[in-house]
Coordinates of N, CA and C in Angstrom, one line a residue:
M1 N -11.6 18.4 29.3 CA -11.0 18.5 30.4 C -9.9 18.8 31.1
E2 N -8.4 19.5 30.3 CA -7.7 20.1 30.6 C -7.6 21.5 31.0
Y3 N -8.7 21.6 30.2 CA -8.8 23.0 30.2 C -9.7 23.3 32.0
L4 N -10.5 22.4 32.2 CA -11.2 22.3 33.2 C -10.7 22.4 34.3
A5 N -9.5 21.4 34.1 CA -8.5 21.1 35.2 C -7.2 22.2 35.5
S6 N -7.4 23.0 34.6 CA -6.4 24.4 34.9 C -7.5 25.8 35.2
L7 N -8.8 25.6 35.1 CA -9.7 26.8 35.5 C -9.9 26.2 37.2
A8 N -9.5 24.6 37.6 CA -10.4 24.3 38.8 C -9.2 24.5 40.1
S9 N -7.8 25.0 38.8 CA -6.7 25.0 40.0 C -6.0 27.1 39.8
D10 N -6.9 27.2 39.1 CA -6.3 29.0 39.1 C -7.4 30.1 39.7
P11 N -7.2 30.4 40.7 CA -7.8 31.2 41.8 C -8.7 32.6 40.7
T12 N -7.6 32.7 39.7 CA -7.7 34.4 38.9 C -8.9 34.0 38.5
A13 N -8.9 33.0 37.6 CA -9.7 32.3 36.6 C -11.3 32.1 37.7
W14 N -11.4 31.5 38.8 CA -12.7 32.0 39.6 C -13.6 32.8 40.0
V15 N -12.1 33.9 40.4 CA -12.7 35.2 40.6 C -13.3 35.9 39.3
A16 N -13.1 35.8 37.9 CA -13.4 36.1 37.3 C -14.5 35.5 36.5
L17 N -14.1 34.4 37.2 CA -15.4 33.6 36.6 C -17.4 34.1 37.5
A18 N -16.8 34.4 39.1 CA -17.8 34.4 39.6 C -18.4 36.4 39.3
T19 N -17.8 36.5 39.5 CA -17.5 38.4 38.6 C -18.8 38.5 37.6
L20 N -17.9 38.0 36.7 CA -18.7 37.5 35.5 C -19.8 37.6 35.1
I21 N -20.1 35.8 36.3 CA -21.8 35.3 36.8 C -22.4 36.6 37.3
A22 N -22.2 36.6 38.0 CA -23.0 37.8 39.3 C -23.1 39.2 37.8
M23 N -22.2 39.5 37.2 CA -22.1 40.8 36.2 C -23.7 40.0 35.0
E24 N -23.5 39.0 34.6 CA -24.6 38.5 33.9 C -26.3 38.1 34.7
V25 N -25.8 38.5 35.3 CA -27.2 37.9 36.5 C -27.7 38.9 36.4
V26 N -27.4 40.0 37.0 CA -27.8 42.1 37.6 C -28.1 42.4 35.9
L27 N -27.4 42.3 34.7 CA -27.6 42.2 33.4 C -29.3 41.9 33.1
G28 N -29.5 40.7 33.7 CA -30.5 39.7 33.0 C -31.7 40.0 33.7
I29 N -31.5 40.4 34.4 CA -33.0 41.3 35.3 C -33.9 41.8 34.1
D30 N -32.9 42.8 33.6 CA -33.9 44.2 32.8 C -34.6 42.9 32.0
N31 N -33.8 42.2 31.5 CA -34.1 40.8 30.2 C -35.8 40.7 31.3
L32 N -35.6 39.9 32.0 CA -36.1 39.2 32.5 C -37.9 40.1 33.3
I33 N -37.8 41.3 33.1 CA -38.8 42.0 33.5 C -39.8 42.3 32.4
F34 N -39.0 42.7 31.4 CA -39.6 42.7 30.0 C -40.0 41.2 30.0
I35 N -39.6 40.4 29.9 CA -40.3 39.2 29.2 C -41.5 39.1 30.4
S36 N -41.5 38.9 31.8 CA -42.6 38.8 32.4 C -43.8 39.9 32.4
I37 N -43.2 41.2 32.4 CA -44.8 41.5 31.7 C -45.6 41.2 30.5
L38 N -44.4 41.0 29.4 CA -45.1 40.7 28.1 C -46.1 39.5 28.3
T39 N -45.3 39.0 28.7 CA -45.5 37.2 28.7 C -47.6 37.1 29.7
N40 N -47.5 38.1 30.6 CA -48.2 37.8 31.6 C -49.7 38.6 30.7
K41 N -49.6 39.2 29.5 CA -50.3 39.4 28.2 C -50.9 38.8 27.9
L42 N -50.3 37.4 27.7 CA -50.9 36.4 27.0 C -52.2 35.4 27.7
P43 N -52.5 34.8 27.0 CA -53.5 33.4 28.0 C -52.8 32.7 28.6
E44 N -53.7 32.3 30.1 CA -52.6 31.7 31.1 C -52.1 30.7 30.5
H45 N -52.5 29.9 29.7 CA -51.6 28.5 29.2 C -50.2 28.6 28.0
Q46 N -50.7 30.2 27.6 CA -49.7 29.8 26.6 C -48.4 30.7 27.8
R47 N -48.3 31.5 28.9 CA -48.2 32.2 29.6 C -46.2 31.6 30.1
A48 N -46.4 30.5 30.2 CA -45.0 29.6 30.8 C -44.4 29.2 29.5
R49 N -45.2 29.3 28.8 CA -44.6 28.6 27.0 C -43.9 29.9 26.7
G50 N -44.5 31.1 26.7 CA -43.9 32.1 26.2 C -42.4 32.4 27.1
R51 N -42.3 32.5 28.3 CA -41.3 32.5 29.1 C -40.2 31.8 28.7
R52 N -40.5 30.4 28.3 CA -39.4 29.3 28.1 C -38.8 29.7 26.7
I53 N -39.6 29.7 25.5 CA -39.3 30.7 24.8 C -38.2 31.5 24.7
G54 N -38.9 32.8 25.1 CA -38.0 33.9 25.4 C -36.7 34.0 26.2
I55 N -36.6 32.9 27.6 CA -35.3 33.1 27.5 C -34.8 32.0 26.9
G56 N -34.7 31.2 26.4 CA -34.0 30.3 25.4 C -33.4 30.9 24.6
L57 N -34.7 32.2 23.8 CA -33.9 32.6 22.7 C -32.7 33.4 23.0
A58 N -32.9 34.2 24.4 CA -31.9 35.1 25.1 C -31.0 34.0 25.4
L59 N -30.9 32.6 25.7 CA -29.6 31.4 25.5 C -28.8 31.9 24.4
I60 N -29.6 31.7 23.2 CA -28.6 31.5 21.6 C -28.6 32.2 21.4
L61 N -29.0 33.4 21.4 CA -28.2 34.9 21.2 C -27.2 35.6 21.5
R62 N -27.6 35.0 23.1 CA -25.9 35.2 23.9 C -24.5 34.4 22.8
L63 N -24.9 33.1 22.8 CA -24.0 31.9 22.6 C -23.9 32.2 21.5
G64 N -24.8 32.8 20.5 CA -24.2 33.1 18.9 C -23.3 34.2 18.9
L65 N -23.5 35.2 19.6 CA -22.9 35.8 19.7 C -21.3 36.1 20.2
L66 N -21.1 34.9 21.4 CA -20.0 34.9 22.2 C -19.3 34.0 20.9
S67 N -19.4 33.3 19.9 CA -18.9 32.9 18.7 C -18.2 33.5 17.9
T68 N -18.8 35.0 17.6 CA -18.5 36.1 16.8 C -17.9 37.5 17.7
V69 N -16.9 37.0 18.4 CA -16.1 37.6 19.2 C -15.8 38.9 18.7
A70 N -15.3 38.8 17.9 CA -14.4 39.4 16.7 C -15.7 40.3 15.9
F71 N -16.6 39.7 15.6 CA -17.1 40.9 15.2 C -18.0 41.6 16.4
I72 N -18.2 41.1 17.7 CA -18.8 41.9 18.6 C -17.9 43.1 19.1
V73 N -16.6 42.7 18.6 CA -16.2 44.1 19.1 C -15.4 45.4 17.9
Q74 N -16.1 45.0 17.1 CA -16.4 45.5 15.8 C -17.6 46.2 15.6
L75 N -18.6 45.9 16.7 CA -19.1 47.0 17.3 C -19.2 48.4 17.6
T76 N -18.3 48.0 18.4 CA -18.0 49.5 19.2 C -17.3 50.5 18.1
T77 N -16.6 50.0 17.2 CA -16.0 51.0 16.1 C -17.4 52.1 15.4
P78 N -16.6 53.3 15.7 CA -17.6 54.3 15.3 C -18.0 54.6 13.9
L79 N -18.7 54.2 13.2 CA -19.2 54.7 12.0 C -19.4 55.8 11.6
F80 N -20.1 57.0 12.5 CA -19.9 58.8 12.0 C -20.0 59.1 13.1
T81 N -19.4 60.6 12.6 CA -19.8 61.3 13.8 C -20.5 62.3 14.3
I82 N -21.5 62.5 15.4 CA -22.0 63.9 15.2 C -22.0 64.9 16.6
F83 N -21.2 65.9 16.6 CA -20.5 66.8 17.7 C -20.0 66.2 18.5
D84 N -19.2 65.7 17.6 CA -18.0 65.3 18.1 C -18.1 63.8 19.1
H85 N -19.0 63.3 19.1 CA -19.6 61.8 19.6 C -19.8 60.7 18.6
G86 N -18.9 59.9 18.3 CA -18.7 58.6 17.0 C -20.2 57.7 17.6
F87 N -20.9 57.6 16.8 CA -22.2 56.2 16.9 C -21.3 55.1 16.2
S88 N -21.5 54.5 17.2 CA -21.1 53.0 16.3 C -22.3 52.4 16.5
W89 N -22.6 50.8 15.7 CA -23.2 50.0 16.1 C -24.2 49.3 17.1
R90 N -23.1 49.6 18.3 CA -23.8 49.4 19.2 C -24.1 50.1 20.0
D91 N -24.2 51.4 19.6 CA -24.7 52.9 20.3 C -26.1 53.3 19.7
L92 N -25.9 52.7 18.2 CA -27.2 52.9 17.2 C -28.2 51.6 18.5
I93 N -27.7 50.1 18.2 CA -28.8 49.6 19.0 C -29.4 49.5 19.9
L94 N -28.4 50.2 20.8 CA -28.6 51.0 22.3 C -30.3 51.8 22.0
I95 N -29.8 52.8 20.9 CA -30.4 54.3 21.1 C -32.0 53.3 20.8
A96 N -32.2 52.4 19.7 CA -33.2 51.7 19.6 C -33.9 50.7 20.4
G97 N -32.7 50.5 20.9 CA -33.6 49.4 22.3 C -34.6 50.2 23.3
G98 N -33.8 50.9 23.9 CA -34.2 52.2 24.4 C -35.6 53.2 24.2
L99 N -35.2 53.5 23.0 CA -37.1 53.8 22.7 C -38.2 52.9 21.9
F100 N -37.9 51.3 21.9 CA -38.2 50.6 21.6 C -39.2 50.3 23.5
L101 N -38.1 50.6 24.3 CA -38.7 50.0 25.9 C -39.8 51.4 26.2
L102 N -39.4 52.4 25.5 CA -39.9 53.7 26.4 C -41.6 53.7 26.0
W103 N -41.5 53.2 24.8 CA -42.5 53.4 23.5 C -43.5 51.8 24.8
K104 N -42.7 50.6 24.7 CA -43.7 49.9 25.2 C -44.0 50.6 26.7
A105 N -43.1 51.0 27.6 CA -43.7 50.9 29.0 C -45.0 51.9 29.0
T106 N -44.4 53.5 28.4 CA -45.8 54.3 28.0 C -46.9 53.4 27.7
K107 N -46.4 52.7 26.5 CA -47.9 52.5 26.2 C -48.8 51.3 27.5
E108 N -48.0 50.4 28.1 CA -48.7 49.4 29.0 C -48.9 50.6 30.6
I109 N -48.2 51.6 30.4 CA -48.9 52.1 32.2 C -49.7 53.3 31.5
H110 N -50.3 53.6 29.8 CA -51.6 54.0 29.8 C -53.0 53.2 29.8
H111 N -52.5 51.8 29.6 CA -53.4 51.1 29.8 C -53.7 50.9 31.2
N112 N -52.9 50.4 31.7 CA -53.3 50.3 33.6 C -54.0 51.8 34.2
V113 N -53.6 53.0 33.7 CA -54.2 54.2 34.6 C -55.7 54.7 34.1
D114 N -55.8 54.7 32.3 CA -56.8 54.8 32.1 C -58.1 53.6 32.0
P115 N -59.0 54.1 32.7 CA -59.9 53.2 32.9 C -60.9 52.9 32.0
D116 N -60.8 54.2 30.9 CA -62.0 54.3 29.9 C -60.5 54.9 28.4
P117 N -59.9 54.2 28.2 CA -59.2 54.9 26.7 C -60.0 55.3 25.6
G118 N -59.5 56.4 25.0 CA -60.1 57.0 24.0 C -59.6 56.1 22.8
D119 N -59.7 56.6 20.9 CA -58.7 56.1 20.4 C -57.8 57.3 20.0
D120 N -56.6 56.2 20.3 CA -55.3 57.1 20.4 C -54.4 56.4 20.1
M121 N -53.0 57.0 19.9 CA -52.0 56.0 19.6 C -51.5 54.9 20.3
F122 N -52.1 55.2 21.7 CA -51.9 54.0 22.5 C -52.9 53.2 22.7
D123 N -53.8 53.5 22.0 CA -54.9 52.7 22.5 C -55.3 51.7 21.5
K124 N -55.3 49.9 22.0 CA -56.1 49.5 21.0 C -56.8 48.0 21.2
K125 N -57.9 48.4 20.7 CA -58.7 47.7 21.2 C -59.3 46.4 21.6
Q126 N -57.7 45.0 21.6 CA -57.8 44.5 21.8 C -56.6 44.6 23.0
V127 N -56.4 44.4 24.2 CA -55.3 44.8 24.9 C -53.9 43.6 25.1
G128 N -55.1 42.6 24.9 CA -54.3 41.4 25.1 C -53.0 41.8 23.3
I129 N -52.3 40.3 23.3 CA -51.1 40.3 22.5 C -51.2 38.9 22.3
T130 N -51.0 38.8 20.2 CA -50.7 37.4 20.2 C -50.0 36.7 20.2
F131 N -49.2 35.8 20.5 CA -47.7 34.7 20.7 C -47.0 35.3 20.0
G132 N -47.2 34.8 18.7 CA -46.6 35.8 17.8 C -45.8 36.6 18.0
A133 N -46.5 38.2 18.1 CA -46.4 39.0 18.5 C -45.5 39.6 19.4
A134 N -45.7 38.5 20.7 CA -45.3 38.4 22.2 C -43.6 38.0 21.9
I135 N -43.6 36.9 21.2 CA -42.1 36.7 21.2 C -41.3 37.3 19.8
A136 N -41.7 38.1 19.0 CA -41.2 38.9 18.3 C -40.8 40.5 18.9
Q137 N -41.3 40.6 20.3 CA -41.0 41.8 20.8 C -40.5 41.4 21.6
I138 N -40.3 39.9 22.2 CA -38.9 39.6 23.5 C -37.7 39.5 22.5
L139 N -37.6 38.7 21.4 CA -36.8 38.8 20.4 C -35.6 40.0 20.2
L140 N -36.9 41.2 19.6 CA -36.0 42.8 19.5 C -35.4 42.8 20.7
L141 N -36.2 42.6 22.0 CA -35.2 43.2 23.5 C -33.9 42.2 23.7
D142 N -34.3 40.5 23.3 CA -32.9 39.9 24.0 C -32.1 40.3 22.8
L143 N -32.1 40.7 21.6 CA -31.1 41.3 21.0 C -30.0 42.0 22.1
V144 N -30.9 43.3 22.0 CA -30.5 44.6 22.4 C -29.7 44.0 24.2
F145 N -30.3 43.8 24.5 CA -29.8 43.2 25.7 C -28.5 42.3 26.1
S146 N -28.8 41.5 24.7 CA -27.6 40.1 24.5 C -26.6 41.1 24.3
I147 N -26.8 41.9 23.4 CA -25.6 42.2 22.5 C -24.6 43.5 24.0
D148 N -25.7 44.2 24.8 CA -24.7 45.1 26.1 C -24.3 43.9 26.8
S149 N -24.8 42.6 27.2 CA -24.6 41.4 28.5 C -23.0 40.9 27.3
I150 N -23.3 40.6 25.9 CA -21.9 40.4 26.1 C -20.4 40.9 25.7
I151 N -20.8 42.4 25.0 CA -20.0 43.4 24.9 C -19.0 43.5 26.8
T152 N -20.2 43.8 27.3 CA -19.7 44.0 29.1 C -19.0 42.5 29.0
A153 N -19.2 41.2 28.9 CA -18.3 40.1 29.5 C -17.3 40.4 28.8
V154 N -16.8 40.6 27.3 CA -15.8 40.9 26.9 C -15.2 41.8 26.6
G155 N -15.5 42.8 27.5 CA -14.7 44.0 28.3 C -14.3 43.3 29.8
M156 N -14.7 42.4 30.4 CA -13.8 41.9 31.5 C -13.1 40.4 31.2
T157 N -13.0 40.2 30.6 CA -12.2 38.9 30.2 C -12.3 38.9 28.3
D158 N -11.0 38.3 28.6 CA -10.8 37.4 27.2 C -11.3 36.1 27.0
D159 N -11.0 35.4 27.9 CA -11.8 33.5 28.1 C -12.8 33.6 27.6
I160 N -12.8 32.6 26.6 CA -14.6 32.0 26.0 C -15.0 31.4 26.9
P161 N -14.4 30.6 27.5 CA -15.2 29.2 27.8 C -15.3 30.1 29.5
I162 N -14.9 31.0 30.1 CA -15.6 31.4 30.9 C -16.7 32.4 30.7
M163 N -16.7 33.1 29.6 CA -17.4 33.6 29.5 C -19.4 33.0 29.1
V164 N -18.8 31.5 28.4 CA -19.9 31.2 28.4 C -20.8 30.3 29.5
I165 N -19.3 29.9 30.4 CA -20.0 29.5 31.6 C -21.0 30.5 32.3
A166 N -20.3 31.7 32.0 CA -21.1 32.6 32.8 C -22.9 32.9 32.5
V167 N -22.8 32.9 30.4 CA -24.1 33.2 30.3 C -24.7 32.1 30.7
V168 N -24.7 30.8 30.5 CA -25.1 29.8 30.9 C -25.6 29.7 32.3
V169 N -24.8 30.0 33.3 CA -25.7 30.3 34.5 C -26.0 31.4 34.5
A170 N -26.3 32.2 34.1 CA -26.7 33.5 34.4 C -28.0 33.2 33.6
V171 N -28.5 32.3 32.3 CA -29.9 32.4 31.7 C -30.5 31.1 33.0
L172 N -29.6 30.3 33.3 CA -30.5 29.4 34.1 C -31.1 30.0 35.4
V173 N -30.2 30.9 35.8 CA -31.2 31.2 36.7 C -32.3 32.1 36.3
M174 N -32.3 32.7 35.1 CA -33.3 34.1 34.9 C -34.7 32.5 34.2
L175 N -33.8 31.3 33.9 CA -35.1 30.9 33.5 C -35.7 29.8 35.1
L176 N -35.3 29.5 36.0 CA -35.8 29.7 37.8 C -36.6 30.6 38.4
A177 N -36.0 31.8 37.7 CA -36.6 33.2 38.5 C -38.2 33.7 37.5
A178 N -38.0 33.0 36.3 CA -39.4 33.9 35.3 C -40.7 33.9 35.6
N179 N -41.0 32.3 36.6 CA -42.5 31.9 36.8 C -42.8 32.6 37.8
P180 N -42.0 32.3 39.0 CA -42.2 33.2 40.4 C -42.1 34.8 40.0
L181 N -41.5 35.2 39.5 CA -41.2 37.1 39.0 C -42.8 36.7 38.5
A182 N -43.1 36.5 37.6 CA -44.2 36.9 36.8 C -45.5 36.9 37.6
D183 N -45.8 35.1 38.5 CA -46.7 35.2 39.3 C -46.6 36.4 40.0
F184 N -45.7 36.7 41.1 CA -45.6 37.8 42.0 C -45.8 39.0 41.0
I185 N -45.4 39.6 40.1 CA -46.0 40.9 38.9 C -47.4 40.4 38.8
Q186 N -48.0 39.6 38.4 CA -49.4 39.3 38.6 C -50.1 39.6 39.2
R187 N -50.0 39.1 40.8 CA -50.5 38.8 41.8 C -51.0 40.7 42.8
N188 N -49.9 41.2 42.1 CA -49.7 42.7 42.7 C -49.9 43.6 42.0
P189 N -51.0 44.3 41.7 CA -51.6 45.5 40.8 C -49.9 45.9 40.7
T190 N -49.8 47.0 41.9 CA -48.7 47.9 42.3 C -47.7 47.8 41.7
I191 N -47.1 46.1 41.6 CA -45.8 45.8 41.2 C -45.7 46.0 39.6
V192 N -46.8 45.9 39.0 CA -46.7 46.1 37.6 C -46.4 47.5 37.8
M193 N -46.9 48.2 37.8 CA -46.3 49.7 37.8 C -44.7 50.1 38.2
L194 N -44.6 49.5 39.1 CA -43.0 49.4 39.6 C -42.3 49.0 38.7
A195 N -42.5 47.9 37.5 CA -42.0 47.3 37.0 C -41.4 47.8 35.5
L196 N -42.7 48.7 35.4 CA -43.2 49.1 34.1 C -42.1 50.3 34.2
G197 N -42.3 51.3 35.5 CA -41.5 52.4 36.0 C -39.3 51.5 35.7
F198 N -39.5 50.6 36.2 CA -38.4 50.4 35.6 C -37.9 49.9 34.4
L199 N -38.7 49.8 33.2 CA -38.5 49.9 32.1 C -38.2 51.1 31.3
L200 N -38.8 51.8 31.9 CA -38.7 53.5 31.3 C -37.3 53.6 31.9
L201 N -37.3 53.3 33.2 CA -35.4 53.7 33.7 C -34.0 53.3 32.6
I202 N -35.0 51.7 32.5 CA -33.7 51.2 31.7 C -33.0 52.1 30.1
G203 N -34.9 52.0 30.2 CA -35.0 52.5 28.5 C -34.4 53.5 28.2
T204 N -34.6 55.0 29.0 CA -33.7 56.1 29.3 C -32.2 55.6 29.1
T205 N -31.4 55.1 30.1 CA -30.1 54.3 30.5 C -29.8 53.9 29.2
L206 N -30.3 52.9 28.4 CA -29.8 52.3 27.0 C -29.5 53.8 25.8
I207 N -30.6 55.0 26.0 CA -30.8 55.6 25.2 C -29.0 56.6 25.7
A208 N -28.6 57.3 26.9 CA -27.8 57.9 27.0 C -26.9 56.9 26.9
E209 N -26.6 55.7 27.1 CA -25.6 54.6 26.7 C -25.3 54.9 25.3
G210 N -26.4 55.0 24.4 CA -26.3 55.4 23.2 C -25.4 56.6 22.5
F211 N -25.9 57.6 23.7 CA -25.5 58.9 22.9 C -24.2 58.8 23.5
G212 N -23.6 58.2 24.2 CA -22.1 58.4 25.1 C -21.7 58.8 26.3
A213 N -23.3 58.8 26.9 CA -23.3 59.3 28.3 C -22.8 58.1 29.4
H214 N -22.1 57.4 30.1 CA -22.1 56.5 30.8 C -23.0 57.2 32.0
V215 N -23.7 55.7 32.4 CA -24.4 56.1 33.6 C -23.9 54.8 34.1
P216 N -23.5 54.7 35.5 CA -22.9 53.4 36.4 C -23.9 53.1 36.7
K217 N -24.0 51.5 36.1 CA -25.0 50.4 36.2 C -25.9 49.9 37.8
G218 N -24.3 50.8 38.8 CA -24.9 50.7 40.4 C -25.8 51.2 40.9
Y219 N -25.5 52.7 40.4 CA -26.6 53.4 40.7 C -28.0 53.2 39.7
I220 N -28.2 52.9 39.1 CA -29.8 52.5 38.2 C -30.1 51.1 39.3
Y221 N -29.0 49.9 39.4 CA -29.3 49.0 40.4 C -30.0 49.4 41.8
A222 N -29.2 50.2 42.3 CA -29.3 50.7 43.2 C -30.9 51.4 43.4
A223 N -31.0 52.4 42.2 CA -32.2 53.1 42.7 C -33.2 51.9 42.6
M224 N -33.5 51.0 42.0 CA -34.4 50.2 41.6 C -34.5 49.3 42.8
A225 N -33.7 48.2 43.5 CA -33.8 47.9 44.9 C -34.1 48.9 45.8
F226 N -34.1 50.0 46.2 CA -34.6 51.0 46.6 C -36.2 51.2 46.6
S227 N -36.4 51.6 45.1 CA -38.0 51.2 45.0 C -38.7 49.8 45.6
A228 N -37.8 48.9 45.3 CA -38.4 47.6 45.2 C -38.9 47.8 47.1
L229 N -37.6 48.0 48.0 CA -37.8 48.6 49.3 C -39.1 48.6 49.5
V230 N -39.2 49.7 49.2 CA -40.4 50.8 49.8 C -41.7 49.9 49.0
E231 N -41.4 49.2 47.8 CA -42.8 48.4 47.5 C -43.1 47.7 48.4
F232 N -42.4 47.0 49.3 CA -42.3 45.7 49.7 C -42.9 46.5 51.0
L233 N -42.3 47.2 51.6 CA -42.9 47.7 53.3 C -44.5 48.4 52.7
N234 N -44.9 48.9 51.8 CA -46.5 49.5 51.5 C -47.1 48.1 51.4
M235 N -46.1 46.9 50.6 CA -47.5 45.8 50.6 C -47.5 45.2 52.0
L236 N -46.8 44.6 52.8 CA -46.6 44.5 54.2 C -47.3 45.7 54.6
S237 N -47.4 46.6 54.6 CA -48.6 47.9 55.3 C -50.0 47.5 55.1
R238 N -50.3 47.5 54.0 CA -51.5 47.0 53.3 C -52.3 45.4 53.9
R239 N -51.0 44.6 54.1 CA -51.4 43.5 54.6 C -52.1 43.8 55.6
A240 N -51.0 44.6 56.5 CA -51.8 44.5 58.2 C -52.9 45.2 58.0
K241 N -53.4 46.0 57.2 CA -54.8 47.2 57.3 C -55.5 46.1 57.1
A242 N -55.5 45.5 56.0 CA -56.3 44.3 55.3 C -56.6 43.1 56.8
R243 N -55.7 42.8 57.7 CA -56.3 41.9 58.4 C -56.5 43.0 59.9
G244 N -56.0 43.7 59.8 CA -56.8 44.9 61.5 C -58.3 44.6 60.3
K245 N -59.1 45.4 59.3 CA -60.5 45.2 59.2 C -61.1 44.1 59.1
G246 N -60.1 42.5 59.0 CA -60.4 41.6 59.2 C -60.9 41.2 60.6
A247 N -60.3 41.5 61.1 CA -60.5 41.6 62.5 C -61.6 42.1 63.1
G248 N -62.3 43.0 62.8 CA -62.9 43.6 63.2 C -62.9 43.8 64.6
P249 N -63.6 45.3 65.2 CA -63.6 45.6 66.9 C -63.7 44.7 68.1
K250 N -63.1 44.9 68.7 CA -62.8 44.0 70.1 C -64.1 44.5 70.7
H251 N -64.9 43.3 71.3 CA -65.6 44.1 72.5 C -65.7 43.6 73.7

């Protein structure tokens, strides 16, 4: 209670909290897009449950990582050096997560654009996915995004309670947005391709970060927002044309 009272009377703490919440919500978008696309491949009666479990795992991982801040900081310590670049555990995790995202997004794009896929490395006879496999893949990406999220939080503030509040608020926002976002993606097939394109972009960014090439997050999210705006305008155009055809010629 004393801490909450001091937090309420400290403008600096409020600014840090608001900034960190905004950052955590933005970082959670990547996680949410992946969860939405993956759970939409489940049978309809399992989708909402899969999203809740996936987001719940994200919260557990983030809070668990926050309880080991000293360990998290050590993840940025170089393990070995190649071509004058030191690779840490964080770098290796980001590279692995980025490669997984590239593989997963490429596989989903292949299934969406090829009407008659043959037997190749991307094709499976069953396009759907089991509930256990979906949760396992969500858990893997939750881990990658959680480590990136917590390291970002640690870099912005040393106040653990502020980090905890920001993470909980961000995950609650993800929980509230999960079903509407997934339903919107399901209803609009072109949005699926846009979201998969986002995953390719995010995966490439994770790999670049792992190799030491800093990519400002603002550029990434600005590009995503612009692409989403263009797609929104395309949707409005298609609906206007559909209404025009439905009205028929006037006599």
